[in-house]
mmCIF file of C-alpha atoms in Angstrom:
data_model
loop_
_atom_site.group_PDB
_atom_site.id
_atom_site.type_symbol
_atom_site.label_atom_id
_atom_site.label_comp_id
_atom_site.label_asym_id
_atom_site.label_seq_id
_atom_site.Cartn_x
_atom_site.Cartn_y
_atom_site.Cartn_z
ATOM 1 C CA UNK V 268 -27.926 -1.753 33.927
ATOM 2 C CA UNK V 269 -26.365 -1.317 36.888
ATOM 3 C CA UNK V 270 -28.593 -0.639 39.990
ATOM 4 C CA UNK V 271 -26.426 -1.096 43.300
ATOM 5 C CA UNK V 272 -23.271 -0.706 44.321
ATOM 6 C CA UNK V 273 -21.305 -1.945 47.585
ATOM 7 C CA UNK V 274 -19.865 1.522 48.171
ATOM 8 C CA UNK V 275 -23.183 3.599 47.391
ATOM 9 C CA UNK V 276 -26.087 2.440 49.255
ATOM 10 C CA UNK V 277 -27.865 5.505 48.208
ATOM 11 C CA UNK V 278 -26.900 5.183 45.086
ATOM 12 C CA UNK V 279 -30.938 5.505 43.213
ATOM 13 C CA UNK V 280 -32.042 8.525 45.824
ATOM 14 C CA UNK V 281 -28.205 10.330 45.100
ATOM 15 C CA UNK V 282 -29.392 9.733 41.482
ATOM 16 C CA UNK V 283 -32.600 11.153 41.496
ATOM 17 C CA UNK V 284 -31.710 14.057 42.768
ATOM 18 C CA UNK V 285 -28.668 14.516 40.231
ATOM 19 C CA UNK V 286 -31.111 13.665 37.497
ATOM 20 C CA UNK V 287 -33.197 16.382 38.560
ATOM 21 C CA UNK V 288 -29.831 18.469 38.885
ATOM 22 C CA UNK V 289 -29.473 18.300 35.221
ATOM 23 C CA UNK V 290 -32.613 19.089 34.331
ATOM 24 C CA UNK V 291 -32.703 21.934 35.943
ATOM 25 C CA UNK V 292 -36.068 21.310 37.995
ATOM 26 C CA UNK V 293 -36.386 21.864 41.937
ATOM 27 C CA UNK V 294 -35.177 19.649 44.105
ATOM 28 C CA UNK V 295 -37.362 16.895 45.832
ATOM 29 C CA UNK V 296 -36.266 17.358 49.524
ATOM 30 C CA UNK V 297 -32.828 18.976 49.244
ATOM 31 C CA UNK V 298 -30.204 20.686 46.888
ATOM 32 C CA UNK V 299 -27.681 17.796 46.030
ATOM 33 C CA UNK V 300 -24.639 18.053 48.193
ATOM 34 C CA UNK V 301 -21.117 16.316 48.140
ATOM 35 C CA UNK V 302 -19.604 16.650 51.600
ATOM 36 C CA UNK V 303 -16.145 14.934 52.196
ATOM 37 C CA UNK V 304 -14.860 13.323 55.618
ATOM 38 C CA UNK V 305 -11.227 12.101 56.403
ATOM 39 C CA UNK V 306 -10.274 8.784 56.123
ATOM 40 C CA UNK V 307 -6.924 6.813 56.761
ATOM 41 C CA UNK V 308 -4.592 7.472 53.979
ATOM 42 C CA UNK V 309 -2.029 4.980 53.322
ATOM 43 C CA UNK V 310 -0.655 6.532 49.380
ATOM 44 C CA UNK V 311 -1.710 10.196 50.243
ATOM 45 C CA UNK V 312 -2.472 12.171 46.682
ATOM 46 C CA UNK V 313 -0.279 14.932 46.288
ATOM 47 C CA UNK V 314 -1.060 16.179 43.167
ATOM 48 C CA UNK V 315 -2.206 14.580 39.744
ATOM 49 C CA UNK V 316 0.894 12.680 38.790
ATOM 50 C CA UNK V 317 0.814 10.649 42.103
ATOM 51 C CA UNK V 318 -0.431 7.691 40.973
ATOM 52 C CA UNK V 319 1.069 7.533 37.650
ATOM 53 C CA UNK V 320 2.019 3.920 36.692
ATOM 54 C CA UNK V 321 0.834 3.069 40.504
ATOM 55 C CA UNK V 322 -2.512 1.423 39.289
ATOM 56 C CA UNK V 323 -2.537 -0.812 42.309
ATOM 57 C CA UNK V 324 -1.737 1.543 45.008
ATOM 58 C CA UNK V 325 -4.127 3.541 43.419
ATOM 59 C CA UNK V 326 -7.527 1.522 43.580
ATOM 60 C CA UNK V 327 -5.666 0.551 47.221
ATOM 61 C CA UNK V 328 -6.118 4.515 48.292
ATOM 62 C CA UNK V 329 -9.507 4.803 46.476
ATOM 63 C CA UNK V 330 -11.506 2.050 48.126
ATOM 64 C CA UNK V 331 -10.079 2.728 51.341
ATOM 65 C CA UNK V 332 -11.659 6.400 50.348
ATOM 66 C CA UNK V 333 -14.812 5.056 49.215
ATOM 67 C CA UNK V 334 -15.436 2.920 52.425
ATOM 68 C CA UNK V 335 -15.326 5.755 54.562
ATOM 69 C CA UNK V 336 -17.762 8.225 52.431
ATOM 70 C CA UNK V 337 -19.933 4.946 51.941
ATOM 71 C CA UNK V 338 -21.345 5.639 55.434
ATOM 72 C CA UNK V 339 -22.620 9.629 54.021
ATOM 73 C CA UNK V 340 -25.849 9.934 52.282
ATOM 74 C CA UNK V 341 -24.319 12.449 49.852
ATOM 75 C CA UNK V 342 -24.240 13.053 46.005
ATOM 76 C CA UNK V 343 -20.693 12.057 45.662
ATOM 77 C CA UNK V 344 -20.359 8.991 43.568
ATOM 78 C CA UNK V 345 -17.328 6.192 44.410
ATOM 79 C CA UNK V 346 -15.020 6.656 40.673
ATOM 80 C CA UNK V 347 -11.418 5.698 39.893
ATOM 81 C CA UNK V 348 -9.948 6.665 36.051
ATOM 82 C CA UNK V 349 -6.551 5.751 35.175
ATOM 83 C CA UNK V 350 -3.748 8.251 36.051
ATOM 84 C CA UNK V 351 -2.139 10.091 33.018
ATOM 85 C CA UNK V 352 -2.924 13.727 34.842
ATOM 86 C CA UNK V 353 -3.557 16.095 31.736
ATOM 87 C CA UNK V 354 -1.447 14.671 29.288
ATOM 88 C CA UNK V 355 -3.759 12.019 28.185
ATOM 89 C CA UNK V 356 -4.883 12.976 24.880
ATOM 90 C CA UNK V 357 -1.890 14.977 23.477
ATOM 91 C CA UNK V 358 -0.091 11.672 24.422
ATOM 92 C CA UNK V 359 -2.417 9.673 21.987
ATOM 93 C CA UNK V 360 -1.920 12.403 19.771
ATOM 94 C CA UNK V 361 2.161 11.384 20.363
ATOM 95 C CA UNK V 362 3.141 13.829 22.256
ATOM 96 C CA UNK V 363 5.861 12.092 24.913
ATOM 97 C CA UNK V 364 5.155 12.171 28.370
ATOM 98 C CA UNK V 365 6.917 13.370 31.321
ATOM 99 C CA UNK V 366 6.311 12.325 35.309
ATOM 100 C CA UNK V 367 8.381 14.286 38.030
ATOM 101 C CA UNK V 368 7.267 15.977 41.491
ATOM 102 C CA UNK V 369 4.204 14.346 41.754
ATOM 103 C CA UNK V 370 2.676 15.449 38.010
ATOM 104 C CA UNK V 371 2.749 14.370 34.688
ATOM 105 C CA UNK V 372 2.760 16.794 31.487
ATOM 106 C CA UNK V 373 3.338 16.134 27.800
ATOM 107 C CA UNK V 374 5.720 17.619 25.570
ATOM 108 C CA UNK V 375 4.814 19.699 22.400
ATOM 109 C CA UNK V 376 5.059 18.139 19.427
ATOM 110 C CA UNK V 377 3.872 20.611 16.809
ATOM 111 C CA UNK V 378 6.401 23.317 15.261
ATOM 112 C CA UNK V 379 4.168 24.537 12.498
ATOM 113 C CA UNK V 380 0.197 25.566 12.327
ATOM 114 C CA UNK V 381 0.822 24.081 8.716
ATOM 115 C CA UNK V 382 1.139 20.438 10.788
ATOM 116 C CA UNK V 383 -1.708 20.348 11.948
ATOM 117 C CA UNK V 384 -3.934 18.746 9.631
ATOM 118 C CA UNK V 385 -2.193 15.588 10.404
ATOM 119 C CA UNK V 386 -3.370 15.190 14.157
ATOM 120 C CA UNK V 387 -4.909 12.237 15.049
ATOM 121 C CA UNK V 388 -5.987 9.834 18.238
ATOM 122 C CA UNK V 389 -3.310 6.742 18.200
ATOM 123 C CA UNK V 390 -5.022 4.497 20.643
ATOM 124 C CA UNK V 391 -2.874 1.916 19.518
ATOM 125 C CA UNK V 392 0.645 3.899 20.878
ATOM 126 C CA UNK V 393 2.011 3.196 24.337
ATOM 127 C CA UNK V 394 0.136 5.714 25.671
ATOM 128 C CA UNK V 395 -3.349 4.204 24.355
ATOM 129 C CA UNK V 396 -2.295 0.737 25.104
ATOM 130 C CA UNK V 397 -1.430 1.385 28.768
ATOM 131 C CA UNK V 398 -4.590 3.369 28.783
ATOM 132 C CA UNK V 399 -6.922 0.881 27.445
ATOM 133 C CA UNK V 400 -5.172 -1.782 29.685
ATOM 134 C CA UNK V 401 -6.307 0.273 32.802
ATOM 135 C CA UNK V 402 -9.606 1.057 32.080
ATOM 136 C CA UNK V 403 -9.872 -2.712 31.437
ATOM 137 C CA UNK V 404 -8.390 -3.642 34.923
ATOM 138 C CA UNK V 405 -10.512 -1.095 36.784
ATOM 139 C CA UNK V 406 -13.705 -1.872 35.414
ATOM 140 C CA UNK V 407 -12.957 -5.283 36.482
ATOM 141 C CA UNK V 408 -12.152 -4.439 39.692
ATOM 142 C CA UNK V 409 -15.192 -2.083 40.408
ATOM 143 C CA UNK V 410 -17.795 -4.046 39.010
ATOM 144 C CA UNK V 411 -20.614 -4.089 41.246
ATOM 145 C CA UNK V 412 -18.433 -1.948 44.051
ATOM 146 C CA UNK V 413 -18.090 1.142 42.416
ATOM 147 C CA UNK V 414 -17.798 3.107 39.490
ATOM 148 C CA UNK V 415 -14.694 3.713 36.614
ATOM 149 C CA UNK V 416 -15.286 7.236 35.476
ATOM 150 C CA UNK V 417 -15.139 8.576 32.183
ATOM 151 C CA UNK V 418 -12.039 10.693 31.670
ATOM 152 C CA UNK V 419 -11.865 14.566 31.338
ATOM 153 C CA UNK V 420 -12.023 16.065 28.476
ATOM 154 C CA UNK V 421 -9.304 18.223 27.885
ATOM 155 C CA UNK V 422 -10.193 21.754 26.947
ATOM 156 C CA UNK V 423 -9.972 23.168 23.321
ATOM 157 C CA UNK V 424 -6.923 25.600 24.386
ATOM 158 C CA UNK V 425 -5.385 23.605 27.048
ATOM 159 C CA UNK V 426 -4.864 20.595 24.329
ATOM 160 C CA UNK V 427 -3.742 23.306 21.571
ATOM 161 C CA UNK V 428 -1.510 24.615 24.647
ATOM 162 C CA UNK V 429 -0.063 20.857 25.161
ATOM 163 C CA UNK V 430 0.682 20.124 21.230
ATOM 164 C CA UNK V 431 1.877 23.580 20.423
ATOM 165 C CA UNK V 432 2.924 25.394 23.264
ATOM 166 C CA UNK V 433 0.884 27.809 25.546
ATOM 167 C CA UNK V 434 3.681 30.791 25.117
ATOM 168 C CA UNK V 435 3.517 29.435 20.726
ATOM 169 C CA UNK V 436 -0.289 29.645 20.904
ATOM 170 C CA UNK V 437 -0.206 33.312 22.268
ATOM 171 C CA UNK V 438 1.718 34.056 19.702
ATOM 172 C CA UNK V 439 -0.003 32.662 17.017
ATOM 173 C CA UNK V 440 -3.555 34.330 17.943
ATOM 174 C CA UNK V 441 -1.531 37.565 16.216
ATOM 175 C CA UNK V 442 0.717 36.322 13.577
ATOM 176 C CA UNK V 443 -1.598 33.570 12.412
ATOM 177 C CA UNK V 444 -5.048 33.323 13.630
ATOM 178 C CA UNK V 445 -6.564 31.594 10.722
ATOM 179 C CA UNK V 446 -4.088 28.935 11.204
ATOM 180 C CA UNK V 447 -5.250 28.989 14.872
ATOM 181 C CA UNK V 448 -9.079 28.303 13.283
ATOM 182 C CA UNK V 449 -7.570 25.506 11.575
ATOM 183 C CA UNK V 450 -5.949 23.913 14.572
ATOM 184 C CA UNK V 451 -8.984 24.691 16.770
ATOM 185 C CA UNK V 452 -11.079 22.950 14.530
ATOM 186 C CA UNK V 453 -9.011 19.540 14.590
ATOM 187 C CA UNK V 454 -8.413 19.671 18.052
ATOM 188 C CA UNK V 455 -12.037 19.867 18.751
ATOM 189 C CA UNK V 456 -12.670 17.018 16.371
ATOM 190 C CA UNK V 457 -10.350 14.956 18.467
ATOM 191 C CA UNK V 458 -11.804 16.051 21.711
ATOM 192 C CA UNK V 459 -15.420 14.609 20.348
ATOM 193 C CA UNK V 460 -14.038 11.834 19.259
ATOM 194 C CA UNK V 461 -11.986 10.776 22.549
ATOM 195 C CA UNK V 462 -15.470 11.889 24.878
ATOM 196 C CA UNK V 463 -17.217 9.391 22.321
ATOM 197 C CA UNK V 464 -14.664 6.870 22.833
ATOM 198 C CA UNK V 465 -14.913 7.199 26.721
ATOM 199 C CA UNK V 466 -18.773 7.051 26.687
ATOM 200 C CA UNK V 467 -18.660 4.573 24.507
ATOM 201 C CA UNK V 468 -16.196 2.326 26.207
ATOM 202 C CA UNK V 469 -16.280 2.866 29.989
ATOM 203 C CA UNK V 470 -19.580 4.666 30.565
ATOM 204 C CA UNK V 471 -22.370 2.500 28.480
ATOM 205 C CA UNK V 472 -20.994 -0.486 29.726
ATOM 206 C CA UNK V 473 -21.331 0.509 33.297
ATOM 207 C CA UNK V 474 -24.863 2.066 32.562
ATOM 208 C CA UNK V 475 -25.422 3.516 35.902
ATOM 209 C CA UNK V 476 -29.400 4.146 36.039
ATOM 210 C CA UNK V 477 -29.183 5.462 33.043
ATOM 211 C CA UNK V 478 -25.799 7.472 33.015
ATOM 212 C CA UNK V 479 -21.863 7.443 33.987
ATOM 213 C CA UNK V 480 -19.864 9.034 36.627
ATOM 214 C CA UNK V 481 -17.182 11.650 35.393
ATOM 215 C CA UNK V 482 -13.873 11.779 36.818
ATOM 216 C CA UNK V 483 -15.437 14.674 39.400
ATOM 217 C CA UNK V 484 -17.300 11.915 40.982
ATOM 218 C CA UNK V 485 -20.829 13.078 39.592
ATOM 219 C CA UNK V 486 -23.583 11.347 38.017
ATOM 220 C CA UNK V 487 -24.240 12.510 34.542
ATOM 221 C CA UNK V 488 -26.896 11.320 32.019
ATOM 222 C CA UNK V 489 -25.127 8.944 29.348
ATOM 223 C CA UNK V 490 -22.584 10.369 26.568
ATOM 224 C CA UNK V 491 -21.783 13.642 28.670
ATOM 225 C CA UNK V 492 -18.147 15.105 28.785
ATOM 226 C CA UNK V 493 -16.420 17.028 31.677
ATOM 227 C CA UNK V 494 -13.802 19.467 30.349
ATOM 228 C CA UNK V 495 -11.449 23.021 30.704
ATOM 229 C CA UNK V 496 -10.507 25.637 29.596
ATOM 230 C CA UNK V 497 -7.503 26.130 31.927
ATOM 231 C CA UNK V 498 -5.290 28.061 29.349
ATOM 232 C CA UNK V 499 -8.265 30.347 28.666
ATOM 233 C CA UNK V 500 -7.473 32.148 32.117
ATOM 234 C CA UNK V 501 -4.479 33.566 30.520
ATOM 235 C CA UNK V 502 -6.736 34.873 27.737
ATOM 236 C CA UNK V 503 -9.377 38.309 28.214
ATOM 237 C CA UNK V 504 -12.862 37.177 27.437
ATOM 238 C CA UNK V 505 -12.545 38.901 24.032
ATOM 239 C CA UNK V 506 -9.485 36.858 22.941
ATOM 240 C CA UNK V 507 -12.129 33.712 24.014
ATOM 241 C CA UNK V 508 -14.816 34.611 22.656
ATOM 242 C CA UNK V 509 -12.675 35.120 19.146
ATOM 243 C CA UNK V 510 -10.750 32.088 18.904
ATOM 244 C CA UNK V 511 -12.066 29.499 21.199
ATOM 245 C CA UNK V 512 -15.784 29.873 22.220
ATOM 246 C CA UNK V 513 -17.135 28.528 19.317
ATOM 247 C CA UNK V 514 -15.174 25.304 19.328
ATOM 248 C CA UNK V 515 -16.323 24.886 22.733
ATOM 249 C CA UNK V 516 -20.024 25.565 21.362
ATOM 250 C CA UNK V 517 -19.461 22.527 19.464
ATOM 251 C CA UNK V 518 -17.768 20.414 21.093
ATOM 252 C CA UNK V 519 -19.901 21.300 23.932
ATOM 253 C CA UNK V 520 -23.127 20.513 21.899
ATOM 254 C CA UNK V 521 -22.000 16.675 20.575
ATOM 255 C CA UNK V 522 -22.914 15.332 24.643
ATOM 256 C CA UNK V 523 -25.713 15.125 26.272
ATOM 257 C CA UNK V 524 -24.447 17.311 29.184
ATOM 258 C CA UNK V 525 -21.289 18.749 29.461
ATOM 259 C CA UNK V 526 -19.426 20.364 32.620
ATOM 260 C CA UNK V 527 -16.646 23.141 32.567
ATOM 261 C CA UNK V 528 -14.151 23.741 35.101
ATOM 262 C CA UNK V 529 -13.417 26.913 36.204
ATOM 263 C CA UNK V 530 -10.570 28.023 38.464
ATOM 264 C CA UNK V 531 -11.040 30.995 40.409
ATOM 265 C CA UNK V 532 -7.709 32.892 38.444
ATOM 266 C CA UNK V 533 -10.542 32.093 35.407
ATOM 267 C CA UNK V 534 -13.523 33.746 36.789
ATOM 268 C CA UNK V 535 -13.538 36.771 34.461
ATOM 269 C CA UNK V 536 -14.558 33.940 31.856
ATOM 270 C CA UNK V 537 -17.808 32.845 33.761
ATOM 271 C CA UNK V 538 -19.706 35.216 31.378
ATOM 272 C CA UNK V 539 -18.447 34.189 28.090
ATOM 273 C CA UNK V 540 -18.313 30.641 29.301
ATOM 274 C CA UNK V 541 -22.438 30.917 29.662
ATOM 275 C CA UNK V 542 -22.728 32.129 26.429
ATOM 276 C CA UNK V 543 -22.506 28.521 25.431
ATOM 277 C CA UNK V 544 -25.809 26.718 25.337
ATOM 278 C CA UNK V 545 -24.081 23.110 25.308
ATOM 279 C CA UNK V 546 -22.139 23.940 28.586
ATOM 280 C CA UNK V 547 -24.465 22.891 31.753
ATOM 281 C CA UNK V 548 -22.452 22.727 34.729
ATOM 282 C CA UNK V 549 -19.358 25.767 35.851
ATOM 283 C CA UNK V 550 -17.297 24.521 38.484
ATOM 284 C CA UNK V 551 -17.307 28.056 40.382
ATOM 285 C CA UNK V 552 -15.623 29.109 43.606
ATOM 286 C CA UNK V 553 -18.075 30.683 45.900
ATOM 287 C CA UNK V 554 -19.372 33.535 44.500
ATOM 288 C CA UNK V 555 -20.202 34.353 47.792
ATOM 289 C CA UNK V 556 -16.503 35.346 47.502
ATOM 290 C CA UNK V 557 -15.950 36.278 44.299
ATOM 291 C CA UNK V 558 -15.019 40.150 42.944
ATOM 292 C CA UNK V 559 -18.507 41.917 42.581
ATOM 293 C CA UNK V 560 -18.482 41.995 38.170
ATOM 294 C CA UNK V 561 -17.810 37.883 38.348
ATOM 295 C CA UNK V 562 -20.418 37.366 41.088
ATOM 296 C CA UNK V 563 -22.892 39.718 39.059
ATOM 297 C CA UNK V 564 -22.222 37.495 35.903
ATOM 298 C CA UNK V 565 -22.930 34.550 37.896
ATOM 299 C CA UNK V 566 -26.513 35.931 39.303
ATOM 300 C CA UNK V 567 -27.091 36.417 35.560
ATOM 301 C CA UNK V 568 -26.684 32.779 34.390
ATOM 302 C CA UNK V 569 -29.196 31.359 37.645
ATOM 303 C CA UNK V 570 -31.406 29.134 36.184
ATOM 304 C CA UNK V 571 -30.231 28.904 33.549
ATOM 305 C CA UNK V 572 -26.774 26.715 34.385
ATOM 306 C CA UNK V 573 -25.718 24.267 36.762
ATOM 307 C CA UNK V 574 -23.087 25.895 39.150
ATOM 308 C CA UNK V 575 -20.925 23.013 41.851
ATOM 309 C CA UNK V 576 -19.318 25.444 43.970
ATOM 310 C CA UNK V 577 -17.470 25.178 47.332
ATOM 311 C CA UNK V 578 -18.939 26.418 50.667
ATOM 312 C CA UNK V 579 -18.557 26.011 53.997
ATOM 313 C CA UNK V 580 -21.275 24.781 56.316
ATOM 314 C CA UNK V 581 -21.697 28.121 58.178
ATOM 315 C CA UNK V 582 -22.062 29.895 54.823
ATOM 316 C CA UNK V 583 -24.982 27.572 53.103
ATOM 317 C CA UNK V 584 -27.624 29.402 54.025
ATOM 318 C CA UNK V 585 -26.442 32.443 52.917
ATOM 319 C CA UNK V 586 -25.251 30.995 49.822
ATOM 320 C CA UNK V 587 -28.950 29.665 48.714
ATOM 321 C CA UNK V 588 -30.221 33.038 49.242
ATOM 322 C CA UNK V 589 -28.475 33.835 46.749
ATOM 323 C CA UNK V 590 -28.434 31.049 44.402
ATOM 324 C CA UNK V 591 -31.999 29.948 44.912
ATOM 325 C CA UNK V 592 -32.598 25.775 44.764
ATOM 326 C CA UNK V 593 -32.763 25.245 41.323
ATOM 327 C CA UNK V 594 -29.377 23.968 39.677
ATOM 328 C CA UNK V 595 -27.213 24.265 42.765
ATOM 329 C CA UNK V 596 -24.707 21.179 43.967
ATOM 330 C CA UNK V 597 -23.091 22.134 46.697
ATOM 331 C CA UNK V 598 -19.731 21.127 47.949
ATOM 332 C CA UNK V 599 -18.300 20.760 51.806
ATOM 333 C CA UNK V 600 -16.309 19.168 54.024
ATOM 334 C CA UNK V 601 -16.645 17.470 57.476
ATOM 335 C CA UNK V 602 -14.411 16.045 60.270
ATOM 336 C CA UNK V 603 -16.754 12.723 60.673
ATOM 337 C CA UNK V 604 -19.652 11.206 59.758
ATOM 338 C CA UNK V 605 -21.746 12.577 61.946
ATOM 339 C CA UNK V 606 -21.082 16.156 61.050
ATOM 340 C CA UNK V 607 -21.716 15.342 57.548
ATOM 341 C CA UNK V 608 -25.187 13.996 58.099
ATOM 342 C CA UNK V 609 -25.765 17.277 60.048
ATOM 343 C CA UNK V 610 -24.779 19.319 57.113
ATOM 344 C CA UNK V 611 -26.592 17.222 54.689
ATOM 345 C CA UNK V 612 -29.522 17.849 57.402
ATOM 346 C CA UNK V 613 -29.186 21.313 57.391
ATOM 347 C CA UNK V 614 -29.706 21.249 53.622
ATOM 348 C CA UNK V 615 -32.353 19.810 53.277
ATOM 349 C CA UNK V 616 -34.602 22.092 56.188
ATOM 350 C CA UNK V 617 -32.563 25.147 54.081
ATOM 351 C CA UNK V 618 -34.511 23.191 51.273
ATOM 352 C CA UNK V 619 -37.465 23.524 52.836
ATOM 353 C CA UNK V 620 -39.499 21.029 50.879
ATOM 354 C CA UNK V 621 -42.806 19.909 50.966
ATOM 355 C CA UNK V 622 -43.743 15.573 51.348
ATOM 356 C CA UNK V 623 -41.452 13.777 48.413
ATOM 357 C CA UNK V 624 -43.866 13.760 45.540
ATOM 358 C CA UNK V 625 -45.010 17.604 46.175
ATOM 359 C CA UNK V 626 -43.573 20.885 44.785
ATOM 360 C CA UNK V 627 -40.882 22.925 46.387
ATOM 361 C CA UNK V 628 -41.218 26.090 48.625
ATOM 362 C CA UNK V 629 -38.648 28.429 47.067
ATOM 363 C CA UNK V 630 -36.550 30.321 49.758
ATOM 364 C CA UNK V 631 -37.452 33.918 49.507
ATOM 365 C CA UNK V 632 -34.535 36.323 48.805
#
């Protein structure tokens, strides 16, 4: 097990309180928090293809990263993955990729629904080989320093999206939607088995106190899964709920804990998203923000999800009234170190907890 690293000295307290997190219990002195500061950027990320086949620059950037946030008591965990963007598993699948202006994408590969049966995880390709050889390098080179995290996920329609074709897929909910089931159901099988493979291979090893760090820099108990459903915003909540929310129930429901993304173009989702016991954690803009129906849907999933959302320091307080303690990570950003451990500060008397060891005073809202 390991229980230190050089670039998380508060790495058992951070934890805790993401332990608790995912149980969905109070907090013991403050809502977890991740709050960014600058640091000198010598290979500045532009977007998720930066890095690709830049390994080295890469875990350059990162540690210079993780040396900075090393000095704030936050919940944000110090995690490199290798760089294949989100054409990772329909490459394995042998899709070809692509790499231009600063992203990488894949190319569809199937023509027919009919072809589907024959999908299957190649980690033995090019893609799988240069994969395998960079998890191997980076857990090598963060051992004992910091973490390798396990890679996304990829959603149930964003990977049927890659293979097929989003504009295809659209399609193909009309003209063929059993074949859709079909596909659905193999794609999902392949997601399972590639979070498997990941927990298996990159997060047991590590056995952080218990659990892994996904590629959002969290802490999650061991065999959990972060994913999307990035196509899905294209898609009304009906057209989900019919041909992908049950996939996601299951592939949801074969981890331990799994996290969703969810961009704010995706928010009229939030609802049907909920509906699926195995998701824990939405990745949610502010909902301090948000249109009234999505903020209503989130109020009805409080306490009963995990929500990370975004919010600025002037807008926290405001933000737990509305929220409450219970199952909130919050996410901000600071100019230095010192204004970080203010914010983190200001959380925890927001918090307003009672000695460690005691229960928590609920704000009242």
């Amino acid at each position: 097990m390991t229980d230190a690293l050089e670039f998380k000295p508060n790495l058992t307290e951070a934890v805790e309180r993401m332990r608790r997190l995912w149980a969905l219990e109070d907090p013991l002195d403050r809502v977890p928090m991740c709050v960014r500061i600058p640091y000198p950027a010598k290979h500045p990320k532009k977007a998720d293809g930066t890095f690709f086949g830049r390994p080295e620059d890469y875990l350059e950037e990162m540690e210079a990263k993780f040396a900075a946030q090393a000095l704030v008591p936050d919940e944000s965990f110090p995690m490199v993955h290798p760089q294949y963007g989100h054409a990772l598993i329909s490459a394995l699948c042998g899709s070809p990729i692509r790499a231009a202006a600063e992203t990488v994408w894949s190319i569809p590969i199937i023509n027919d629904l009919g072809e589907t049966g024959n999908l299957h995880l190649d980690w033995d390709n090019e893609w799988g080989t240069r994969f395998r050889a960079d998890c191997d390098l980076m857990l090598e080179r963060a051992r004992g320093r910091y973490a390798v995290g396990t890679y996304e996920v990829e959603g149930v329609s964003d990977t049927m999206s890659a293979l097929f074709g989003a504009e295809k897929l659209l399609y193909a909910f009309y003209d063929d939607p059993e074949g859709v089931q079909r596909f659905a159901t193999r794609v999902t099988d392949l997601l399972i088995e590639f979070g498997r493979w990941n927990s298996g291979n990159i997060g047991a090893p590590q056995d952080l106190l218990g659990g892994e760090v996904c590629d959002w820099s969290l802490w999650m108990p061991q065999n959990s899964c972060a994913t999307t459903e990035d196509a899905s915003v294209l898609y009304s909540p009906d057209c989900y709920r019919q041909f992908i929310q049950e996939h996601d129930r299951r592939l949801s429901g074969a981890f331990t804990r799994t996290l969703i993304e969810v961009h704010k173009e995706g928010n009229h989702q939030i609802a049907a998203f909920g509906e699926v016991d195995g998701i824990s954690m939405l990745t949610i803009q502010n909902p301090l923000d948000m249109q009234p129906a999505h903020r209503e849907a989130v109020r009805n999933l409080l306490g009963k999800k995990i929500f990370y959302i975004g919010v600025k320091p002037d807008q926290i307080e405001d933000l737990l009234r509305f929220t409450g303690l219970r199952g909130v990570l919050l996410v901000s950003t600071a100019s230095s170190v010192n204004e970080a451990r203010k914010i983190l500060a200001q959380a925890e008397t927001l918090t307003a907890i009672r000695p460690r060891g005691g229960g928590v005073r609920s704000l009242t809202y």
